[in-house]
Amino acid sequence: KNQVEQSPQSLIILEGKNCTLQCNYTVSPFSNLRWYKQDTGRGPVSLTIMTFSENTKSNGRYTATLDADTKQSSLHITASQLSDSASYICVVSAIPGGFKTIFGAGTRLFVKA
Amino acid sequence: DTEVTQTPKHLVMGMTNKKSLKCEQHMGHRAMYWYKQKAKKPPELMFVYSYEKLSINESVPSRFSPECPNSSLLNLHLHALQPEDSALYLCASSQGLAGGHWNEQFFGPGTRLTVL
C-alpha cells in the first residue's frame, strides 16, 4: 500500500534553533518527493522537489535530503524564525501518471521566541 | 506570472445555494487539480484535469461539478452542499502529469467554504 508517514507529528523549538523533520514512504514506483510549507488556512507552498537521482536540495534555510534506497527523506531547517511556524507536508508521487500523489499527515512546527 | 489565484477567498452558502469557485494560472501548465482540505488534515484530491479534459474524479459527489473552460481556468460549481462540505478548497497546477519535475504542483491560497 502506498503510504507516506511523517514524524514527529508536532514539534516546538526556540527561535534560532535548528530542527529536522522526517518522512518515510512506501510509494512505488517512485517519481518524486516534495516538501511543502503550509500556513494555517493557506495553500501549501513548495519548498523542494527531488527525483530519484537527487539526494539533497536546498532552498534558503531549508535543506531536504532523500535516500531512495531506504525510502526516507528529511527536511532540515536552520536558524529557525517565528515565521517558520507552520505545517510541513511531505508529498510523494508514483509513476506512472504523477497524479498518484500521496500526502503525508504533516508535521506542525511551532517556533517560540 | 508564477502563481495560482483563487476566488473568492471566503464563501458562506446555504444548502440550497448554487455557487462557483474559480482558479486561474498563467504559467502555461496543462494539468490542474481541485483538493479539499479539512482542518489539521492533508489535502484530499477531488479532480484532475489534463489538457482541459477530466482525467481523475476521485468518487466525488455530484453536488461538486468541475469545469475547465480553457487551459488557464478551472471552476468548481457547487450545488446543494451539506455542512460537512465546509472546508478549505485548494486549486493546484503542474506542467503535466508525467514523472520527475513535470508534476510539481503549485497551489493557490484556497477558498474557505462554510456551508450553513
PDB file of C-alpha atoms in Angstrom:
ATOM      1  CA  LYS A   1       0.000   0.000   0.000  1.00  0.00           C
ATOM      2  CA  ASN A   2       1.324   3.460  -0.896  1.00  0.00           C
ATOM      3  CA  GLN A   3       1.899   5.418   2.296  1.00  0.00           C
ATOM      4  CA  VAL A   4       3.781   8.480   3.491  1.00  0.00           C
ATOM      5  CA  GLU A   5       4.498   8.768   7.211  1.00  0.00           C
ATOM      6  CA  GLN A   6       5.880  11.872   8.845  1.00  0.00           C
ATOM      7  CA  SER A   7       7.441  12.391  12.236  1.00  0.00           C
ATOM      8  CA  PRO A   8       7.199  13.975  14.622  1.00  0.00           C
ATOM      9  CA  GLN A   9       3.518  14.872  14.499  1.00  0.00           C
ATOM     10  CA  SER A  10       4.331  18.216  16.134  1.00  0.00           C
ATOM     11  CA  LEU A  11       7.438  19.990  17.316  1.00  0.00           C
ATOM     12  CA  ILE A  12       8.161  23.040  19.450  1.00  0.00           C
ATOM     13  CA  ILE A  13      11.538  24.749  19.169  1.00  0.00           C
ATOM     14  CA  LEU A  14      13.080  28.036  20.235  1.00  0.00           C
ATOM     15  CA  GLU A  15      13.773  30.742  17.710  1.00  0.00           C
ATOM     16  CA  GLY A  16      17.259  30.409  16.261  1.00  0.00           C
ATOM     17  CA  LYS A  17      17.499  26.661  16.784  1.00  0.00           C
ATOM     18  CA  ASN A  18      17.743  24.045  14.058  1.00  0.00           C
ATOM     19  CA  CYS A  19      15.362  21.155  13.561  1.00  0.00           C
ATOM     20  CA  THR A  20      14.887  18.127  11.340  1.00  0.00           C
ATOM     21  CA  LEU A  21      11.615  16.665  10.154  1.00  0.00           C
ATOM     22  CA  GLN A  22      11.339  13.098   8.881  1.00  0.00           C
ATOM     23  CA  CYS A  23       9.383  11.452   6.084  1.00  0.00           C
ATOM     24  CA  ASN A  24       9.264   7.720   5.347  1.00  0.00           C
ATOM     25  CA  TYR A  25       7.415   6.392   2.348  1.00  0.00           C
ATOM     26  CA  THR A  26       6.415   3.126   0.769  1.00  0.00           C
ATOM     27  CA  VAL A  27       5.252   4.644  -2.527  1.00  0.00           C
ATOM     28  CA  SER A  28       6.392   2.601  -5.500  1.00  0.00           C
ATOM     29  CA  PRO A  29       7.470   3.057  -8.208  1.00  0.00           C
ATOM     30  CA  PHE A  30       8.853   6.387  -7.087  1.00  0.00           C
ATOM     31  CA  SER A  31       8.658   9.547  -9.197  1.00  0.00           C
ATOM     32  CA  ASN A  32       9.418  12.473  -6.943  1.00  0.00           C
ATOM     33  CA  LEU A  33       9.235  13.724  -3.369  1.00  0.00           C
ATOM     34  CA  ARG A  34       8.227  17.225  -2.429  1.00  0.00           C
ATOM     35  CA  TRP A  35       8.198  19.214   0.772  1.00  0.00           C
ATOM     36  CA  TYR A  36       5.589  21.908   1.236  1.00  0.00           C
ATOM     37  CA  LYS A  37       5.101  24.536   3.929  1.00  0.00           C
ATOM     38  CA  GLN A  38       1.515  25.346   4.775  1.00  0.00           C
ATOM     39  CA  ASP A  39       0.410  28.203   6.998  1.00  0.00           C
ATOM     40  CA  THR A  40      -2.950  27.733   8.703  1.00  0.00           C
ATOM     41  CA  GLY A  41      -5.813  28.410   6.308  1.00  0.00           C
ATOM     42  CA  ARG A  42      -3.498  28.978   3.336  1.00  0.00           C
ATOM     43  CA  GLY A  43      -2.398  26.903   0.364  1.00  0.00           C
ATOM     44  CA  PRO A  44       0.798  24.816   0.566  1.00  0.00           C
ATOM     45  CA  VAL A  45       3.955  26.475  -0.743  1.00  0.00           C
ATOM     46  CA  SER A  46       6.566  24.311  -2.422  1.00  0.00           C
ATOM     47  CA  LEU A  47       9.953  24.209  -0.686  1.00  0.00           C
ATOM     48  CA  THR A  48      11.818  21.482  -2.593  1.00  0.00           C
ATOM     49  CA  ILE A  49      11.271  18.735  -5.123  1.00  0.00           C
ATOM     50  CA  MET A  50      13.613  15.771  -5.586  1.00  0.00           C
ATOM     51  CA  THR A  51      13.640  12.967  -8.109  1.00  0.00           C
ATOM     52  CA  PHE A  52      15.302   9.570  -7.762  1.00  0.00           C
ATOM     53  CA  SER A  53      18.742  10.858  -8.732  1.00  0.00           C
ATOM     54  CA  GLU A  54      18.733  13.875  -6.403  1.00  0.00           C
ATOM     55  CA  ASN A  55      19.706  13.259  -2.792  1.00  0.00           C
ATOM     56  CA  THR A  56      19.858  16.795  -1.484  1.00  0.00           C
ATOM     57  CA  LYS A  57      18.181  20.068  -2.357  1.00  0.00           C
ATOM     58  CA  SER A  58      18.412  23.429  -0.618  1.00  0.00           C
ATOM     59  CA  ASN A  59      16.099  26.414  -0.583  1.00  0.00           C
ATOM     60  CA  GLY A  60      17.477  29.122   1.675  1.00  0.00           C
ATOM     61  CA  ARG A  61      17.405  27.856   5.260  1.00  0.00           C
ATOM     62  CA  TYR A  62      15.608  24.672   4.174  1.00  0.00           C
ATOM     63  CA  THR A  63      17.600  21.617   3.123  1.00  0.00           C
ATOM     64  CA  ALA A  64      15.921  18.399   2.072  1.00  0.00           C
ATOM     65  CA  THR A  65      17.628  15.037   1.733  1.00  0.00           C
ATOM     66  CA  LEU A  66      16.442  11.891   0.036  1.00  0.00           C
ATOM     67  CA  ASP A  67      17.638   8.313   0.451  1.00  0.00           C
ATOM     68  CA  ALA A  68      15.806   6.368  -2.249  1.00  0.00           C
ATOM     69  CA  ASP A  69      17.257   3.070  -1.016  1.00  0.00           C
ATOM     70  CA  THR A  70      15.791   3.348   2.468  1.00  0.00           C
ATOM     71  CA  LYS A  71      12.831   5.437   1.227  1.00  0.00           C
ATOM     72  CA  GLN A  72      13.471   8.189   3.699  1.00  0.00           C
ATOM     73  CA  SER A  73      13.608  11.936   3.415  1.00  0.00           C
ATOM     74  CA  SER A  74      14.347  14.690   5.879  1.00  0.00           C
ATOM     75  CA  LEU A  75      13.798  18.429   5.929  1.00  0.00           C
ATOM     76  CA  HIS A  76      16.348  20.395   7.921  1.00  0.00           C
ATOM     77  CA  ILE A  77      15.522  23.944   8.983  1.00  0.00           C
ATOM     78  CA  THR A  78      18.466  26.094  10.011  1.00  0.00           C
ATOM     79  CA  ALA A  79      18.321  29.085  12.371  1.00  0.00           C
ATOM     80  CA  SER A  80      14.560  28.900  12.763  1.00  0.00           C
ATOM     81  CA  GLN A  81      12.432  32.030  12.694  1.00  0.00           C
ATOM     82  CA  LEU A  82       8.993  32.731  14.138  1.00  0.00           C
ATOM     83  CA  SER A  83       7.640  32.752  10.594  1.00  0.00           C
ATOM     84  CA  ASP A  84       8.683  29.118  10.190  1.00  0.00           C
ATOM     85  CA  SER A  85       5.733  28.138  12.402  1.00  0.00           C
ATOM     86  CA  ALA A  86       3.549  26.133  10.030  1.00  0.00           C
ATOM     87  CA  SER A  87       2.721  22.609   8.895  1.00  0.00           C
ATOM     88  CA  TYR A  88       5.320  20.875   6.763  1.00  0.00           C
ATOM     89  CA  ILE A  89       3.931  18.294   4.386  1.00  0.00           C
ATOM     90  CA  CYS A  90       5.854  15.556   2.599  1.00  0.00           C
ATOM     91  CA  VAL A  91       4.291  14.510  -0.706  1.00  0.00           C
ATOM     92  CA  VAL A  92       5.375  11.575  -2.857  1.00  0.00           C
ATOM     93  CA  SER A  93       4.313  10.870  -6.433  1.00  0.00           C
ATOM     94  CA  ALA A  94       4.335   7.486  -8.116  1.00  0.00           C
ATOM     95  CA  ILE A  95       4.932   6.541 -11.736  1.00  0.00           C
ATOM     96  CA  PRO A  96       3.037   6.416 -13.997  1.00  0.00           C
ATOM     97  CA  GLY A  97       0.701   9.299 -14.147  1.00  0.00           C
ATOM     98  CA  GLY A  98       2.169  11.526 -11.492  1.00  0.00           C
ATOM     99  CA  PHE A  99      -1.299  12.146 -10.228  1.00  0.00           C
ATOM    100  CA  LYS A 100      -0.848   9.195  -7.889  1.00  0.00           C
ATOM    101  CA  THR A 101       0.202  11.676  -5.283  1.00  0.00           C
ATOM    102  CA  ILE A 102       0.329  10.614  -1.652  1.00  0.00           C
ATOM    103  CA  PHE A 103       0.314  13.247   1.071  1.00  0.00           C
ATOM    104  CA  GLY A 104       1.796  12.755   4.496  1.00  0.00           C
ATOM    105  CA  ALA A 105      -0.191  13.963   7.501  1.00  0.00           C
ATOM    106  CA  GLY A 106       2.312  16.749   8.086  1.00  0.00           C
ATOM    107  CA  THR A 107       4.446  17.960  10.980  1.00  0.00           C
ATOM    108  CA  ARG A 108       3.195  21.002  12.830  1.00  0.00           C
ATOM    109  CA  LEU A 109       6.147  23.175  13.802  1.00  0.00           C
ATOM    110  CA  PHE A 110       5.874  25.858  16.459  1.00  0.00           C
ATOM    111  CA  VAL A 111       8.765  28.285  16.806  1.00  0.00           C
ATOM    112  CA  LYS A 112       8.740  30.224  20.066  1.00  0.00           C
ATOM    113  CA  ALA A 113      10.574  33.412  20.956  1.00  0.00           C
TER     114      ALA A 113
ATOM    115  CA  ASP B   1       3.398  35.117 -13.547  1.00  0.00           C
ATOM    116  CA  THR B   2       4.267  32.225 -11.264  1.00  0.00           C
ATOM    117  CA  GLU B   3       1.214  31.948  -9.073  1.00  0.00           C
ATOM    118  CA  VAL B   4      -2.144  30.282  -8.873  1.00  0.00           C
ATOM    119  CA  THR B   5      -5.010  32.567  -7.895  1.00  0.00           C
ATOM    120  CA  GLN B   6      -8.340  31.564  -6.394  1.00  0.00           C
ATOM    121  CA  THR B   7     -11.544  33.477  -5.848  1.00  0.00           C
ATOM    122  CA  PRO B   8     -13.306  34.072  -3.605  1.00  0.00           C
ATOM    123  CA  LYS B   9     -11.102  33.829  -0.535  1.00  0.00           C
ATOM    124  CA  HIS B  10     -14.087  33.108   1.678  1.00  0.00           C
ATOM    125  CA  LEU B  11     -17.566  31.839   0.819  1.00  0.00           C
ATOM    126  CA  VAL B  12     -20.571  31.236   3.036  1.00  0.00           C
ATOM    127  CA  MET B  13     -23.513  29.497   1.422  1.00  0.00           C
ATOM    128  CA  GLY B  14     -26.755  27.822   2.362  1.00  0.00           C
ATOM    129  CA  MET B  15     -27.557  24.253   1.452  1.00  0.00           C
ATOM    130  CA  THR B  16     -29.893  25.356  -1.363  1.00  0.00           C
ATOM    131  CA  ASN B  17     -27.487  27.844  -2.945  1.00  0.00           C
ATOM    132  CA  LYS B  18     -25.530  27.474  -6.163  1.00  0.00           C
ATOM    133  CA  LYS B  19     -22.073  28.988  -6.171  1.00  0.00           C
ATOM    134  CA  SER B  20     -18.784  28.593  -8.040  1.00  0.00           C
ATOM    135  CA  LEU B  21     -15.146  28.624  -7.059  1.00  0.00           C
ATOM    136  CA  LYS B  22     -12.643  29.915  -9.574  1.00  0.00           C
ATOM    137  CA  CYS B  23      -8.979  29.171 -10.150  1.00  0.00           C
ATOM    138  CA  GLU B  24      -6.565  30.718 -12.630  1.00  0.00           C
ATOM    139  CA  GLN B  25      -2.935  30.209 -13.601  1.00  0.00           C
ATOM    140  CA  HIS B  26      -0.801  31.758 -16.334  1.00  0.00           C
ATOM    141  CA  MET B  27       2.263  29.524 -16.065  1.00  0.00           C
ATOM    142  CA  GLY B  28       1.344  27.523 -19.166  1.00  0.00           C
ATOM    143  CA  HIS B  29       0.582  24.492 -17.025  1.00  0.00           C
ATOM    144  CA  ARG B  30      -1.572  21.821 -18.653  1.00  0.00           C
ATOM    145  CA  ALA B  31      -2.708  19.970 -15.530  1.00  0.00           C
ATOM    146  CA  MET B  32      -4.985  21.477 -12.897  1.00  0.00           C
ATOM    147  CA  TYR B  33      -6.321  19.999  -9.699  1.00  0.00           C
ATOM    148  CA  TRP B  34      -9.011  20.529  -7.061  1.00  0.00           C
ATOM    149  CA  TYR B  35      -8.364  19.453  -3.488  1.00  0.00           C
ATOM    150  CA  LYS B  36     -10.489  19.543  -0.348  1.00  0.00           C
ATOM    151  CA  GLN B  37      -8.762  20.057   2.980  1.00  0.00           C
ATOM    152  CA  LYS B  38     -10.311  19.711   6.419  1.00  0.00           C
ATOM    153  CA  ALA B  39      -8.651  21.246   9.463  1.00  0.00           C
ATOM    154  CA  LYS B  40      -5.410  19.564  10.541  1.00  0.00           C
ATOM    155  CA  LYS B  41      -5.649  17.040   7.696  1.00  0.00           C
ATOM    156  CA  PRO B  42      -3.675  16.794   4.452  1.00  0.00           C
ATOM    157  CA  PRO B  43      -5.391  17.823   1.212  1.00  0.00           C
ATOM    158  CA  GLU B  44      -7.608  15.204  -0.452  1.00  0.00           C
ATOM    159  CA  LEU B  45      -7.620  15.036  -4.224  1.00  0.00           C
ATOM    160  CA  MET B  46     -11.014  15.633  -5.851  1.00  0.00           C
ATOM    161  CA  PHE B  47     -10.441  16.159  -9.580  1.00  0.00           C
ATOM    162  CA  VAL B  48      -7.586  16.343 -12.069  1.00  0.00           C
ATOM    163  CA  TYR B  49      -7.758  17.965 -15.480  1.00  0.00           C
ATOM    164  CA  SER B  50      -5.104  17.325 -18.098  1.00  0.00           C
ATOM    165  CA  TYR B  51      -5.162  19.333 -21.322  1.00  0.00           C
ATOM    166  CA  GLU B  52      -8.631  20.575 -20.375  1.00  0.00           C
ATOM    167  CA  LYS B  53     -10.036  17.060 -20.111  1.00  0.00           C
ATOM    168  CA  LEU B  54     -11.136  15.474 -16.849  1.00  0.00           C
ATOM    169  CA  SER B  55      -8.584  12.761 -16.064  1.00  0.00           C
ATOM    170  CA  ILE B  56      -9.394  11.873 -12.493  1.00  0.00           C
ATOM    171  CA  ASN B  57     -12.574  12.019 -10.448  1.00  0.00           C
ATOM    172  CA  GLU B  58     -11.923  10.617  -7.001  1.00  0.00           C
ATOM    173  CA  SER B  59     -15.510   9.469  -6.444  1.00  0.00           C
ATOM    174  CA  VAL B  60     -16.620  12.979  -5.588  1.00  0.00           C
ATOM    175  CA  PRO B  61     -20.378  13.513  -5.011  1.00  0.00           C
ATOM    176  CA  SER B  62     -22.241  15.060  -7.946  1.00  0.00           C
ATOM    177  CA  ARG B  63     -23.038  18.170  -5.923  1.00  0.00           C
ATOM    178  CA  PHE B  64     -19.460  19.180  -6.888  1.00  0.00           C
ATOM    179  CA  SER B  65     -19.116  19.800 -10.623  1.00  0.00           C
ATOM    180  CA  PRO B  66     -15.760  20.799 -12.116  1.00  0.00           C
ATOM    181  CA  GLU B  67     -15.292  22.702 -15.339  1.00  0.00           C
ATOM    182  CA  CYS B  68     -12.174  23.638 -17.296  1.00  0.00           C
ATOM    183  CA  PRO B  69     -13.160  26.339 -19.837  1.00  0.00           C
ATOM    184  CA  ASN B  70      -9.579  26.732 -21.081  1.00  0.00           C
ATOM    185  CA  SER B  71      -6.028  25.846 -20.157  1.00  0.00           C
ATOM    186  CA  SER B  72      -5.743  28.716 -17.665  1.00  0.00           C
ATOM    187  CA  LEU B  73      -9.055  28.431 -15.843  1.00  0.00           C
ATOM    188  CA  LEU B  74     -10.622  25.869 -13.576  1.00  0.00           C
ATOM    189  CA  ASN B  75     -14.003  26.192 -11.921  1.00  0.00           C
ATOM    190  CA  LEU B  76     -15.766  24.180  -9.261  1.00  0.00           C
ATOM    191  CA  HIS B  77     -19.539  24.526  -9.309  1.00  0.00           C
ATOM    192  CA  LEU B  78     -21.302  23.879  -6.026  1.00  0.00           C
ATOM    193  CA  HIS B  79     -24.951  22.943  -5.568  1.00  0.00           C
ATOM    194  CA  ALA B  80     -26.963  21.535  -2.662  1.00  0.00           C
ATOM    195  CA  LEU B  81     -23.937  21.193  -0.415  1.00  0.00           C
ATOM    196  CA  GLN B  82     -24.015  19.771   3.082  1.00  0.00           C
ATOM    197  CA  PRO B  83     -22.499  21.323   6.229  1.00  0.00           C
ATOM    198  CA  GLU B  84     -19.828  18.597   6.208  1.00  0.00           C
ATOM    199  CA  ASP B  85     -18.605  20.013   2.896  1.00  0.00           C
ATOM    200  CA  SER B  86     -17.259  23.026   4.787  1.00  0.00           C
ATOM    201  CA  ALA B  87     -13.503  23.024   4.216  1.00  0.00           C
ATOM    202  CA  LEU B  88     -10.607  24.784   2.522  1.00  0.00           C
ATOM    203  CA  TYR B  89     -10.756  24.140  -1.219  1.00  0.00           C
ATOM    204  CA  LEU B  90      -7.395  24.268  -2.910  1.00  0.00           C
ATOM    205  CA  CYS B  91      -6.573  24.545  -6.564  1.00  0.00           C
ATOM    206  CA  ALA B  92      -3.196  23.476  -7.934  1.00  0.00           C
ATOM    207  CA  SER B  93      -1.488  23.285 -11.302  1.00  0.00           C
ATOM    208  CA  SER B  94       1.518  21.492 -12.767  1.00  0.00           C
ATOM    209  CA  GLN B  95       3.246  21.356 -16.121  1.00  0.00           C
ATOM    210  CA  GLY B  96       1.669  17.975 -16.732  1.00  0.00           C
ATOM    211  CA  LEU B  97       1.089  14.556 -15.273  1.00  0.00           C
ATOM    212  CA  ALA B  98       4.376  12.909 -16.267  1.00  0.00           C
ATOM    213  CA  GLY B  99       7.039  11.979 -13.717  1.00  0.00           C
ATOM    214  CA  GLY B 100      10.100  13.798 -12.450  1.00  0.00           C
ATOM    215  CA  HIS B 101       9.717  17.537 -12.001  1.00  0.00           C
ATOM    216  CA  TRP B 102       6.895  17.630 -14.530  1.00  0.00           C
ATOM    217  CA  ASN B 103       4.130  17.124 -11.971  1.00  0.00           C
ATOM    218  CA  GLU B 104       5.418  19.517  -9.305  1.00  0.00           C
ATOM    219  CA  GLN B 105       2.203  21.113  -8.125  1.00  0.00           C
ATOM    220  CA  PHE B 106       1.825  24.784  -7.325  1.00  0.00           C
ATOM    221  CA  PHE B 107      -1.067  25.586  -5.030  1.00  0.00           C
ATOM    222  CA  GLY B 108      -3.351  28.577  -4.812  1.00  0.00           C
ATOM    223  CA  PRO B 109      -4.209  30.231  -1.490  1.00  0.00           C
ATOM    224  CA  GLY B 110      -7.512  28.364  -1.230  1.00  0.00           C
ATOM    225  CA  THR B 111     -11.147  29.266  -0.731  1.00  0.00           C
ATOM    226  CA  ARG B 112     -12.511  28.854   2.782  1.00  0.00           C
ATOM    227  CA  LEU B 113     -16.039  27.469   2.293  1.00  0.00           C
ATOM    228  CA  THR B 114     -18.652  27.398   5.032  1.00  0.00           C
ATOM    229  CA  VAL B 115     -21.975  25.648   4.381  1.00  0.00           C
ATOM    230  CA  LEU B 116     -24.764  26.609   6.758  1.00  0.00           C
TER     231      LEU B 116
END
